[in-house]
Amino acid sequence: MMRKFWWLFYIALAAQTSPVLQTDGRITEVPLPQPDSGPTTIAIAPDGTLWFTESAGNRIGHMTAQGGLIKEYDLPHPASSPRIITLGSDGNFWFSEHLGNRIGRITPSGQIAEFDIPTANSMPRAVALGVDGSVWFGEFAGGKIGRITPRGSITEFAIPTPNSGPRALAAGPDGNIWFSEFSGNKIGRMTPGGFVTEYPLPKPNSGPGDITAGADGNMWFLELNGRMDDRVVKGNRVGRIGLDGTLAEFPIPSPEGSPINIAVGPDRNIWFTKTGKLGRVTPEGVMTEFPLPTPAGGPTGLTAGSDRRPPDRLGDTLWFAESAGNKLGYLSFR
C-alpha cells in the first residue's frame, strides 16, 4: 500500500516546495528540417533534450534543448505512423506504431527495436510509464489495454465494454492506469492486475480523449469536438475525475475546433492544444487561451517533462508539436 501512493506523496511535497512559475505567453517555433514530417508528440529526456514522433515522416526525432541540433531516425517498417512517445524506466524511449501494430523502443544513441502486439490491427495509441516500471498502452481498435516490460514482453487486458475505443491512457497517483473510452463515452481505471472500473460521462457522445494526472492529485482529460475517427462528438470540454470517480466538466471558451492533447505545465496548471492555440486550465477550471503564431499549425502533443504520469519531473519549458506546421514550439516559464 505504501508503494502504491508514493507518487501522491511526492506531488504534495513538490507543491509545497516548488516555486510558482509563470509565462508571458510568447511562443517560439523551431522548423523541422524535412517537409511534411507530421510531428505528433514529444518527450523530454533527463538531460533536457527532446525526443519526438514524426507520424507522417515515419521517423523518431531528437533535438537538443532550445531548438538546437536535430537528428532523425527512420523506422524499420514503412507507414508505421509513430504516435505517442514516453520515457521508460530503462532510460530508453518507448513509442506506439499506430498503423504498424507495434510498440517501438529507441535508445539514447538511436538504436530502434520493435515488438509486435499479439492482437492484429489493434491500432495502439497512447503509451505511459506505470508504477511497475512497464510501459502501458491503449489498443484503440483492439479494445484492450496492453503492458510491455523493459524486456519487451507484452500482456493484454480486455476492457469490459465492447468496442470502447481506448484512445488515451495515463498513470495515476494511485498506482493504477486511467484511460478514456472514446466510443464507450467513459473513463476507465485499471489496476496493475487488470481489474477495470468504468465511469460513464454525464453527457452522451462526449468523445473523451487525451488524459493525464494533474498536480492536484486528480486525473484530467479532454472531450473532443467534431468529426473524429468516423464519429461526430460534441464535447469541447476539459474534464476532471477524482480517484474516487467524482466527475466535473469545464466548457472551453472557443467554440471552433477540437482540443487534442493535455499535459501539466511548468506552472503546475493543466494545458491543452487546440486548433491554432494553447489552453491553460487552473485546478478550479478557469481557462485562458493563447493564440499560436501559425494559426493553422495544428498543435498536437505537448509536455513539460511528465508524460501522462504524475508530475514528478517538470522543467521550465512547455513544448508542443505543430503537426500541420511541421514545427516544434515552446513557451518559457520563469
PDB file of C-alpha atoms in Angstrom, residues 23-305:
ATOM      1  CA  THR A  23       4.668  32.622 -18.691  1.00  0.00           C
ATOM      2  CA  ASP A  24       4.169  35.780 -20.723  1.00  0.00           C
ATOM      3  CA  GLY A  25       2.525  33.725 -23.481  1.00  0.00           C
ATOM      4  CA  ARG A  26       5.193  34.386 -26.115  1.00  0.00           C
ATOM      5  CA  ILE A  27       5.728  31.332 -28.302  1.00  0.00           C
ATOM      6  CA  THR A  28       8.951  30.308 -30.040  1.00  0.00           C
ATOM      7  CA  GLU A  29       8.811  27.946 -33.033  1.00  0.00           C
ATOM      8  CA  VAL A  30      11.506  25.639 -34.422  1.00  0.00           C
ATOM      9  CA  PRO A  31      11.029  24.366 -38.028  1.00  0.00           C
ATOM     10  CA  LEU A  32      11.904  20.732 -38.740  1.00  0.00           C
ATOM     11  CA  PRO A  33      14.457  20.040 -41.480  1.00  0.00           C
ATOM     12  CA  GLN A  34      12.364  17.670 -43.623  1.00  0.00           C
ATOM     13  CA  PRO A  35       8.989  18.753 -45.065  1.00  0.00           C
ATOM     14  CA  ASP A  36       5.713  17.083 -44.107  1.00  0.00           C
ATOM     15  CA  SER A  37       7.186  15.248 -41.117  1.00  0.00           C
ATOM     16  CA  GLY A  38       3.966  15.480 -39.120  1.00  0.00           C
ATOM     17  CA  PRO A  39       5.433  15.871 -35.614  1.00  0.00           C
ATOM     18  CA  THR A  40       2.903  14.444 -33.180  1.00  0.00           C
ATOM     19  CA  THR A  41       4.103  14.070 -29.583  1.00  0.00           C
ATOM     20  CA  ILE A  42       7.227  14.946 -27.565  1.00  0.00           C
ATOM     21  CA  ALA A  43       9.002  13.513 -24.542  1.00  0.00           C
ATOM     22  CA  ILE A  44      11.816  15.179 -22.604  1.00  0.00           C
ATOM     23  CA  ALA A  45      14.931  13.288 -21.523  1.00  0.00           C
ATOM     24  CA  PRO A  46      16.549  13.826 -18.106  1.00  0.00           C
ATOM     25  CA  ASP A  47      19.284  15.865 -19.848  1.00  0.00           C
ATOM     26  CA  GLY A  48      16.668  18.253 -21.295  1.00  0.00           C
ATOM     27  CA  THR A  49      16.848  17.029 -24.879  1.00  0.00           C
ATOM     28  CA  LEU A  50      13.672  16.232 -26.816  1.00  0.00           C
ATOM     29  CA  TRP A  51      12.524  13.023 -28.449  1.00  0.00           C
ATOM     30  CA  PHE A  52       9.504  13.251 -30.741  1.00  0.00           C
ATOM     31  CA  THR A  53       7.454  11.211 -33.175  1.00  0.00           C
ATOM     32  CA  GLU A  54       7.063  12.142 -36.841  1.00  0.00           C
ATOM     33  CA  SER A  55       3.879  10.316 -37.831  1.00  0.00           C
ATOM     34  CA  ALA A  56       3.890  11.356 -41.487  1.00  0.00           C
ATOM     35  CA  GLY A  57       7.667  11.083 -41.865  1.00  0.00           C
ATOM     36  CA  ASN A  58       7.775   7.643 -40.195  1.00  0.00           C
ATOM     37  CA  ARG A  59      10.671   8.749 -38.018  1.00  0.00           C
ATOM     38  CA  ILE A  60      11.702   9.448 -34.455  1.00  0.00           C
ATOM     39  CA  GLY A  61      13.373  12.821 -33.972  1.00  0.00           C
ATOM     40  CA  HIS A  62      15.873  14.025 -31.389  1.00  0.00           C
ATOM     41  CA  MET A  63      16.657  17.674 -30.673  1.00  0.00           C
ATOM     42  CA  THR A  64      18.958  19.349 -28.197  1.00  0.00           C
ATOM     43  CA  ALA A  65      17.419  21.838 -25.797  1.00  0.00           C
ATOM     44  CA  GLN A  66      16.076  25.203 -27.026  1.00  0.00           C
ATOM     45  CA  GLY A  67      15.872  24.196 -30.664  1.00  0.00           C
ATOM     46  CA  GLY A  68      19.448  23.075 -31.287  1.00  0.00           C
ATOM     47  CA  LEU A  69      20.825  20.182 -33.325  1.00  0.00           C
ATOM     48  CA  ILE A  70      18.183  17.838 -34.778  1.00  0.00           C
ATOM     49  CA  LYS A  71      18.761  14.168 -35.641  1.00  0.00           C
ATOM     50  CA  GLU A  72      16.151  11.892 -37.189  1.00  0.00           C
ATOM     51  CA  TYR A  73      15.893   8.109 -37.183  1.00  0.00           C
ATOM     52  CA  ASP A  74      13.858   6.215 -39.798  1.00  0.00           C
ATOM     53  CA  LEU A  75      11.684   3.374 -38.563  1.00  0.00           C
ATOM     54  CA  PRO A  76      12.486  -0.087 -39.957  1.00  0.00           C
ATOM     55  CA  HIS A  77       8.987  -0.621 -41.415  1.00  0.00           C
ATOM     56  CA  PRO A  78       7.300   1.886 -43.776  1.00  0.00           C
ATOM     57  CA  ALA A  79       3.977   3.528 -42.912  1.00  0.00           C
ATOM     58  CA  SER A  80       4.184   2.619 -39.211  1.00  0.00           C
ATOM     59  CA  SER A  81       2.792   6.012 -38.129  1.00  0.00           C
ATOM     60  CA  PRO A  82       4.591   6.512 -34.795  1.00  0.00           C
ATOM     61  CA  ARG A  83       2.162   8.291 -32.492  1.00  0.00           C
ATOM     62  CA  ILE A  84       2.904   8.691 -28.760  1.00  0.00           C
ATOM     63  CA  ILE A  85       6.345   8.589 -27.090  1.00  0.00           C
ATOM     64  CA  THR A  86       7.401   8.420 -23.445  1.00  0.00           C
ATOM     65  CA  LEU A  87      10.474   7.855 -21.285  1.00  0.00           C
ATOM     66  CA  GLY A  88      10.702   4.308 -19.934  1.00  0.00           C
ATOM     67  CA  SER A  89      12.084   3.058 -16.639  1.00  0.00           C
ATOM     68  CA  ASP A  90      15.089   1.654 -18.543  1.00  0.00           C
ATOM     69  CA  GLY A  91      16.220   5.102 -19.760  1.00  0.00           C
ATOM     70  CA  ASN A  92      15.055   4.405 -23.314  1.00  0.00           C
ATOM     71  CA  PHE A  93      12.111   5.985 -25.116  1.00  0.00           C
ATOM     72  CA  TRP A  94       9.072   3.910 -25.987  1.00  0.00           C
ATOM     73  CA  PHE A  95       6.513   4.749 -28.645  1.00  0.00           C
ATOM     74  CA  SER A  96       3.404   3.376 -30.326  1.00  0.00           C
ATOM     75  CA  GLU A  97       3.259   2.499 -34.021  1.00  0.00           C
ATOM     76  CA  HIS A  98      -0.377   3.241 -34.703  1.00  0.00           C
ATOM     77  CA  LEU A  99      -0.584   1.611 -38.134  1.00  0.00           C
ATOM     78  CA  GLY A 100       2.335  -0.790 -37.680  1.00  0.00           C
ATOM     79  CA  ASN A 101       0.662  -2.616 -34.755  1.00  0.00           C
ATOM     80  CA  ARG A 102       3.889  -2.492 -32.787  1.00  0.00           C
ATOM     81  CA  ILE A 103       5.454  -0.854 -29.757  1.00  0.00           C
ATOM     82  CA  GLY A 104       8.858   0.626 -30.512  1.00  0.00           C
ATOM     83  CA  ARG A 105      11.865   1.403 -28.352  1.00  0.00           C
ATOM     84  CA  ILE A 106      14.718   3.782 -29.165  1.00  0.00           C
ATOM     85  CA  THR A 107      17.905   4.112 -27.138  1.00  0.00           C
ATOM     86  CA  PRO A 108      19.653   7.445 -26.449  1.00  0.00           C
ATOM     87  CA  SER A 109      22.116   6.514 -29.211  1.00  0.00           C
ATOM     88  CA  GLY A 110      19.295   5.975 -31.731  1.00  0.00           C
ATOM     89  CA  GLN A 111      19.059   2.173 -31.878  1.00  0.00           C
ATOM     90  CA  ILE A 112      15.500   1.038 -32.580  1.00  0.00           C
ATOM     91  CA  ALA A 113      13.776  -2.202 -31.570  1.00  0.00           C
ATOM     92  CA  GLU A 114      10.163  -3.147 -32.318  1.00  0.00           C
ATOM     93  CA  PHE A 115       7.735  -5.513 -30.602  1.00  0.00           C
ATOM     94  CA  ASP A 116       4.663  -6.944 -32.336  1.00  0.00           C
ATOM     95  CA  ILE A 117       1.342  -6.658 -30.497  1.00  0.00           C
ATOM     96  CA  PRO A 118      -0.434 -10.047 -30.279  1.00  0.00           C
ATOM     97  CA  THR A 119      -3.844  -8.630 -31.274  1.00  0.00           C
ATOM     98  CA  ALA A 120      -3.847  -7.916 -35.016  1.00  0.00           C
ATOM     99  CA  ASN A 121      -4.712  -4.416 -36.267  1.00  0.00           C
ATOM    100  CA  SER A 122      -5.101  -3.122 -32.701  1.00  0.00           C
ATOM    101  CA  MET A 123      -4.097   0.461 -33.615  1.00  0.00           C
ATOM    102  CA  PRO A 124      -2.060   1.321 -30.486  1.00  0.00           C
ATOM    103  CA  ARG A 125      -2.103   4.960 -29.470  1.00  0.00           C
ATOM    104  CA  ALA A 126      -1.186   6.324 -26.065  1.00  0.00           C
ATOM    105  CA  VAL A 127       1.730   4.976 -24.028  1.00  0.00           C
ATOM    106  CA  ALA A 128       2.603   5.776 -20.408  1.00  0.00           C
ATOM    107  CA  LEU A 129       5.099   4.556 -17.837  1.00  0.00           C
ATOM    108  CA  GLY A 130       3.395   2.727 -14.984  1.00  0.00           C
ATOM    109  CA  VAL A 131       4.462   2.498 -11.354  1.00  0.00           C
ATOM    110  CA  ASP A 132       5.502  -1.112 -12.023  1.00  0.00           C
ATOM    111  CA  GLY A 133       8.251   0.031 -14.426  1.00  0.00           C
ATOM    112  CA  SER A 134       6.441  -1.264 -17.505  1.00  0.00           C
ATOM    113  CA  VAL A 135       5.056   0.867 -20.318  1.00  0.00           C
ATOM    114  CA  TRP A 136       1.280   0.623 -20.711  1.00  0.00           C
ATOM    115  CA  PHE A 137      -0.537   1.296 -23.973  1.00  0.00           C
ATOM    116  CA  GLY A 138      -4.061   1.507 -25.325  1.00  0.00           C
ATOM    117  CA  GLU A 139      -5.323  -0.503 -28.305  1.00  0.00           C
ATOM    118  CA  PHE A 140      -7.854   1.783 -29.944  1.00  0.00           C
ATOM    119  CA  ALA A 141      -9.237  -0.807 -32.369  1.00  0.00           C
ATOM    120  CA  GLY A 142      -8.422  -3.843 -30.211  1.00  0.00           C
ATOM    121  CA  GLY A 143     -10.479  -2.711 -27.209  1.00  0.00           C
ATOM    122  CA  LYS A 144      -7.694  -3.641 -24.817  1.00  0.00           C
ATOM    123  CA  ILE A 145      -5.043  -2.140 -22.580  1.00  0.00           C
ATOM    124  CA  GLY A 146      -1.559  -3.559 -23.068  1.00  0.00           C
ATOM    125  CA  ARG A 147       1.556  -3.698 -20.905  1.00  0.00           C
ATOM    126  CA  ILE A 148       5.120  -4.153 -22.154  1.00  0.00           C
ATOM    127  CA  THR A 149       8.042  -4.825 -19.831  1.00  0.00           C
ATOM    128  CA  PRO A 150      11.508  -3.341 -20.383  1.00  0.00           C
ATOM    129  CA  ARG A 151      12.476  -6.711 -21.898  1.00  0.00           C
ATOM    130  CA  GLY A 152       9.659  -6.488 -24.447  1.00  0.00           C
ATOM    131  CA  SER A 153       7.181  -8.997 -23.003  1.00  0.00           C
ATOM    132  CA  ILE A 154       3.566  -7.978 -23.774  1.00  0.00           C
ATOM    133  CA  THR A 155       0.406  -8.745 -21.790  1.00  0.00           C
ATOM    134  CA  GLU A 156      -3.061  -7.602 -22.880  1.00  0.00           C
ATOM    135  CA  PHE A 157      -6.142  -6.920 -20.742  1.00  0.00           C
ATOM    136  CA  ALA A 158      -9.655  -6.725 -22.174  1.00  0.00           C
ATOM    137  CA  ILE A 159     -11.954  -3.790 -21.369  1.00  0.00           C
ATOM    138  CA  PRO A 160     -15.448  -4.869 -20.222  1.00  0.00           C
ATOM    139  CA  THR A 161     -17.287  -2.512 -22.611  1.00  0.00           C
ATOM    140  CA  PRO A 162     -17.097  -3.937 -26.167  1.00  0.00           C
ATOM    141  CA  ASN A 163     -15.685  -1.671 -28.887  1.00  0.00           C
ATOM    142  CA  SER A 164     -14.912   1.003 -26.288  1.00  0.00           C
ATOM    143  CA  GLY A 165     -12.128   2.618 -28.332  1.00  0.00           C
ATOM    144  CA  PRO A 166      -9.474   3.320 -25.669  1.00  0.00           C
ATOM    145  CA  ARG A 167      -7.996   6.471 -27.156  1.00  0.00           C
ATOM    146  CA  ALA A 168      -5.595   7.563 -24.404  1.00  0.00           C
ATOM    147  CA  LEU A 169      -4.231   6.447 -21.045  1.00  0.00           C
ATOM    148  CA  ALA A 170      -2.120   7.740 -18.183  1.00  0.00           C
ATOM    149  CA  ALA A 171      -0.617   6.539 -14.917  1.00  0.00           C
ATOM    150  CA  GLY A 172      -2.438   7.860 -11.865  1.00  0.00           C
ATOM    151  CA  PRO A 173      -1.066   8.772  -8.434  1.00  0.00           C
ATOM    152  CA  ASP A 174      -2.955   5.753  -7.057  1.00  0.00           C
ATOM    153  CA  GLY A 175      -0.713   3.353  -8.999  1.00  0.00           C
ATOM    154  CA  ASN A 176      -3.480   2.497 -11.469  1.00  0.00           C
ATOM    155  CA  ILE A 177      -3.779   3.170 -15.201  1.00  0.00           C
ATOM    156  CA  TRP A 178      -6.575   5.561 -16.189  1.00  0.00           C
ATOM    157  CA  PHE A 179      -7.884   5.599 -19.746  1.00  0.00           C
ATOM    158  CA  SER A 180     -10.507   7.206 -21.947  1.00  0.00           C
ATOM    159  CA  GLU A 181     -13.112   5.180 -23.844  1.00  0.00           C
ATOM    160  CA  PHE A 182     -13.783   7.320 -26.894  1.00  0.00           C
ATOM    161  CA  SER A 183     -16.558   5.119 -28.278  1.00  0.00           C
ATOM    162  CA  GLY A 184     -17.820   3.929 -24.884  1.00  0.00           C
ATOM    163  CA  ASN A 185     -18.190   7.511 -23.522  1.00  0.00           C
ATOM    164  CA  LYS A 186     -16.495   6.521 -20.270  1.00  0.00           C
ATOM    165  CA  ILE A 187     -13.345   6.973 -18.233  1.00  0.00           C
ATOM    166  CA  GLY A 188     -11.803   3.698 -17.093  1.00  0.00           C
ATOM    167  CA  ARG A 189      -9.404   2.719 -14.331  1.00  0.00           C
ATOM    168  CA  MET A 190      -7.294  -0.438 -14.476  1.00  0.00           C
ATOM    169  CA  THR A 191      -5.287  -1.927 -11.629  1.00  0.00           C
ATOM    170  CA  PRO A 192      -1.820  -3.405 -12.302  1.00  0.00           C
ATOM    171  CA  GLY A 193      -3.544  -6.817 -12.237  1.00  0.00           C
ATOM    172  CA  GLY A 194      -6.003  -5.871 -14.994  1.00  0.00           C
ATOM    173  CA  PHE A 195      -9.189  -5.241 -12.963  1.00  0.00           C
ATOM    174  CA  VAL A 196     -11.276  -2.477 -14.571  1.00  0.00           C
ATOM    175  CA  THR A 197     -13.716   0.069 -13.136  1.00  0.00           C
ATOM    176  CA  GLU A 198     -15.610   2.292 -15.582  1.00  0.00           C
ATOM    177  CA  TYR A 199     -17.189   5.714 -15.031  1.00  0.00           C
ATOM    178  CA  PRO A 200     -19.795   6.872 -17.612  1.00  0.00           C
ATOM    179  CA  LEU A 201     -19.645  10.536 -18.590  1.00  0.00           C
ATOM    180  CA  PRO A 202     -22.766  12.582 -17.774  1.00  0.00           C
ATOM    181  CA  LYS A 203     -23.351  13.865 -21.322  1.00  0.00           C
ATOM    182  CA  PRO A 204     -23.808  11.493 -24.284  1.00  0.00           C
ATOM    183  CA  ASN A 205     -21.358  11.474 -27.184  1.00  0.00           C
ATOM    184  CA  SER A 206     -18.721  13.480 -25.296  1.00  0.00           C
ATOM    185  CA  GLY A 207     -15.795  11.857 -27.109  1.00  0.00           C
ATOM    186  CA  PRO A 208     -13.287  11.500 -24.235  1.00  0.00           C
ATOM    187  CA  GLY A 209      -9.728  11.807 -25.495  1.00  0.00           C
ATOM    188  CA  ASP A 210      -6.325  12.513 -24.009  1.00  0.00           C
ATOM    189  CA  ILE A 211      -5.859  12.111 -20.247  1.00  0.00           C
ATOM    190  CA  THR A 212      -3.143  12.914 -17.703  1.00  0.00           C
ATOM    191  CA  ALA A 213      -2.503  13.078 -13.966  1.00  0.00           C
ATOM    192  CA  GLY A 214      -2.809  16.612 -12.595  1.00  0.00           C
ATOM    193  CA  ALA A 215      -0.683  18.289  -9.959  1.00  0.00           C
ATOM    194  CA  ASP A 216      -3.775  18.404  -7.724  1.00  0.00           C
ATOM    195  CA  GLY A 217      -3.958  14.605  -7.465  1.00  0.00           C
ATOM    196  CA  ASN A 218      -6.902  14.277  -9.874  1.00  0.00           C
ATOM    197  CA  MET A 219      -6.970  12.924 -13.415  1.00  0.00           C
ATOM    198  CA  TRP A 220      -7.714  15.448 -16.172  1.00  0.00           C
ATOM    199  CA  PHE A 221      -8.972  14.640 -19.653  1.00  0.00           C
ATOM    200  CA  LEU A 222     -10.275  16.234 -22.834  1.00  0.00           C
ATOM    201  CA  GLU A 223     -13.646  15.828 -24.519  1.00  0.00           C
ATOM    202  CA  LEU A 224     -13.146  16.110 -28.267  1.00  0.00           C
ATOM    203  CA  ASN A 225     -15.316  18.054 -30.688  1.00  0.00           C
ATOM    204  CA  GLY A 226     -16.439  17.472 -34.270  1.00  0.00           C
ATOM    205  CA  ARG A 227     -15.670  14.534 -36.554  1.00  0.00           C
ATOM    206  CA  MET A 228     -13.044  12.232 -35.076  1.00  0.00           C
ATOM    207  CA  ASP A 229     -12.322   8.611 -36.025  1.00  0.00           C
ATOM    208  CA  ASP A 230     -15.525   8.270 -38.080  1.00  0.00           C
ATOM    209  CA  ARG A 231     -17.683   9.676 -35.279  1.00  0.00           C
ATOM    210  CA  VAL A 232     -19.161  13.115 -34.660  1.00  0.00           C
ATOM    211  CA  VAL A 233     -18.747  14.032 -30.998  1.00  0.00           C
ATOM    212  CA  LYS A 234     -19.940  17.061 -29.043  1.00  0.00           C
ATOM    213  CA  GLY A 235     -17.517  17.657 -26.228  1.00  0.00           C
ATOM    214  CA  ASN A 236     -15.243  20.705 -26.402  1.00  0.00           C
ATOM    215  CA  ARG A 237     -14.704  20.444 -22.665  1.00  0.00           C
ATOM    216  CA  VAL A 238     -11.957  19.698 -20.173  1.00  0.00           C
ATOM    217  CA  GLY A 239     -12.909  17.047 -17.649  1.00  0.00           C
ATOM    218  CA  ARG A 240     -11.627  16.251 -14.173  1.00  0.00           C
ATOM    219  CA  ILE A 241     -12.137  12.956 -12.378  1.00  0.00           C
ATOM    220  CA  GLY A 242     -11.124  12.261  -8.807  1.00  0.00           C
ATOM    221  CA  LEU A 243      -9.557   8.987  -7.761  1.00  0.00           C
ATOM    222  CA  ASP A 244     -12.960   8.097  -6.287  1.00  0.00           C
ATOM    223  CA  GLY A 245     -14.673   8.666  -9.653  1.00  0.00           C
ATOM    224  CA  THR A 246     -16.136  12.123  -8.905  1.00  0.00           C
ATOM    225  CA  LEU A 247     -16.547  13.980 -12.215  1.00  0.00           C
ATOM    226  CA  ALA A 248     -16.500  17.668 -13.175  1.00  0.00           C
ATOM    227  CA  GLU A 249     -16.551  19.255 -16.648  1.00  0.00           C
ATOM    228  CA  PHE A 250     -15.454  22.709 -17.835  1.00  0.00           C
ATOM    229  CA  PRO A 251     -16.503  24.145 -21.239  1.00  0.00           C
ATOM    230  CA  ILE A 252     -13.720  25.502 -23.449  1.00  0.00           C
ATOM    231  CA  PRO A 253     -14.414  29.170 -24.344  1.00  0.00           C
ATOM    232  CA  SER A 254     -13.638  28.980 -28.071  1.00  0.00           C
ATOM    233  CA  PRO A 255     -16.404  27.067 -29.902  1.00  0.00           C
ATOM    234  CA  GLU A 256     -14.455  26.176 -33.040  1.00  0.00           C
ATOM    235  CA  GLY A 257     -12.062  23.251 -33.436  1.00  0.00           C
ATOM    236  CA  SER A 258     -11.299  20.427 -31.054  1.00  0.00           C
ATOM    237  CA  PRO A 259      -8.923  20.036 -28.126  1.00  0.00           C
ATOM    238  CA  ILE A 260      -6.299  17.391 -28.915  1.00  0.00           C
ATOM    239  CA  ASN A 261      -3.720  16.719 -26.177  1.00  0.00           C
ATOM    240  CA  ILE A 262      -3.343  17.553 -22.493  1.00  0.00           C
ATOM    241  CA  ALA A 263      -0.407  17.891 -20.054  1.00  0.00           C
ATOM    242  CA  VAL A 264       0.725  19.531 -16.829  1.00  0.00           C
ATOM    243  CA  GLY A 265       2.692  22.722 -17.477  1.00  0.00           C
ATOM    244  CA  PRO A 266       5.717  24.128 -15.612  1.00  0.00           C
ATOM    245  CA  ASP A 267       3.249  26.268 -13.606  1.00  0.00           C
ATOM    246  CA  ARG A 268       1.523  23.037 -12.466  1.00  0.00           C
ATOM    247  CA  ASN A 269      -1.690  24.024 -14.237  1.00  0.00           C
ATOM    248  CA  ILE A 270      -3.299  21.867 -16.919  1.00  0.00           C
ATOM    249  CA  TRP A 271      -2.504  22.815 -20.527  1.00  0.00           C
ATOM    250  CA  PHE A 272      -4.039  21.573 -23.776  1.00  0.00           C
ATOM    251  CA  THR A 273      -3.646  22.026 -27.514  1.00  0.00           C
ATOM    252  CA  LYS A 274      -6.453  23.117 -29.815  1.00  0.00           C
ATOM    253  CA  THR A 275      -6.628  24.350 -33.410  1.00  0.00           C
ATOM    254  CA  GLY A 276      -4.478  27.489 -33.582  1.00  0.00           C
ATOM    255  CA  LYS A 277      -3.982  27.862 -29.825  1.00  0.00           C
ATOM    256  CA  LEU A 278      -2.851  26.560 -26.470  1.00  0.00           C
ATOM    257  CA  GLY A 279      -5.181  26.479 -23.487  1.00  0.00           C
ATOM    258  CA  ARG A 280      -4.485  26.697 -19.751  1.00  0.00           C
ATOM    259  CA  VAL A 281      -6.799  25.410 -17.018  1.00  0.00           C
ATOM    260  CA  THR A 282      -6.418  26.135 -13.311  1.00  0.00           C
ATOM    261  CA  PRO A 283      -7.386  23.500 -10.688  1.00  0.00           C
ATOM    262  CA  GLU A 284     -10.694  25.371 -10.318  1.00  0.00           C
ATOM    263  CA  GLY A 285     -11.418  25.123 -14.053  1.00  0.00           C
ATOM    264  CA  VAL A 286     -10.637  28.723 -15.065  1.00  0.00           C
ATOM    265  CA  MET A 287      -9.387  28.786 -18.680  1.00  0.00           C
ATOM    266  CA  THR A 288      -7.135  31.073 -20.703  1.00  0.00           C
ATOM    267  CA  GLU A 289      -6.288  30.546 -24.380  1.00  0.00           C
ATOM    268  CA  PHE A 290      -3.094  31.651 -26.147  1.00  0.00           C
ATOM    269  CA  PRO A 291      -3.076  32.013 -29.974  1.00  0.00           C
ATOM    270  CA  LEU A 292      -0.206  30.470 -31.932  1.00  0.00           C
ATOM    271  CA  PRO A 293       1.953  32.496 -34.364  1.00  0.00           C
ATOM    272  CA  THR A 294       0.948  29.982 -37.047  1.00  0.00           C
ATOM    273  CA  PRO A 295      -2.832  29.600 -36.589  1.00  0.00           C
ATOM    274  CA  ALA A 296      -3.034  26.635 -38.989  1.00  0.00           C
ATOM    275  CA  GLY A 297      -0.118  24.861 -37.314  1.00  0.00           C
ATOM    276  CA  GLY A 298      -2.345  22.152 -35.910  1.00  0.00           C
ATOM    277  CA  PRO A 299      -0.790  21.747 -32.436  1.00  0.00           C
ATOM    278  CA  THR A 300      -0.968  18.179 -31.140  1.00  0.00           C
ATOM    279  CA  GLY A 301       1.152  16.708 -28.320  1.00  0.00           C
ATOM    280  CA  LEU A 302       2.659  18.816 -25.550  1.00  0.00           C
ATOM    281  CA  THR A 303       4.839  18.196 -22.491  1.00  0.00           C
ATOM    282  CA  ALA A 304       6.875  19.853 -19.755  1.00  0.00           C
ATOM    283  CA  GLY A 305       8.515  16.576 -18.737  1.00  0.00           C
TER     284      GLY A 305
END
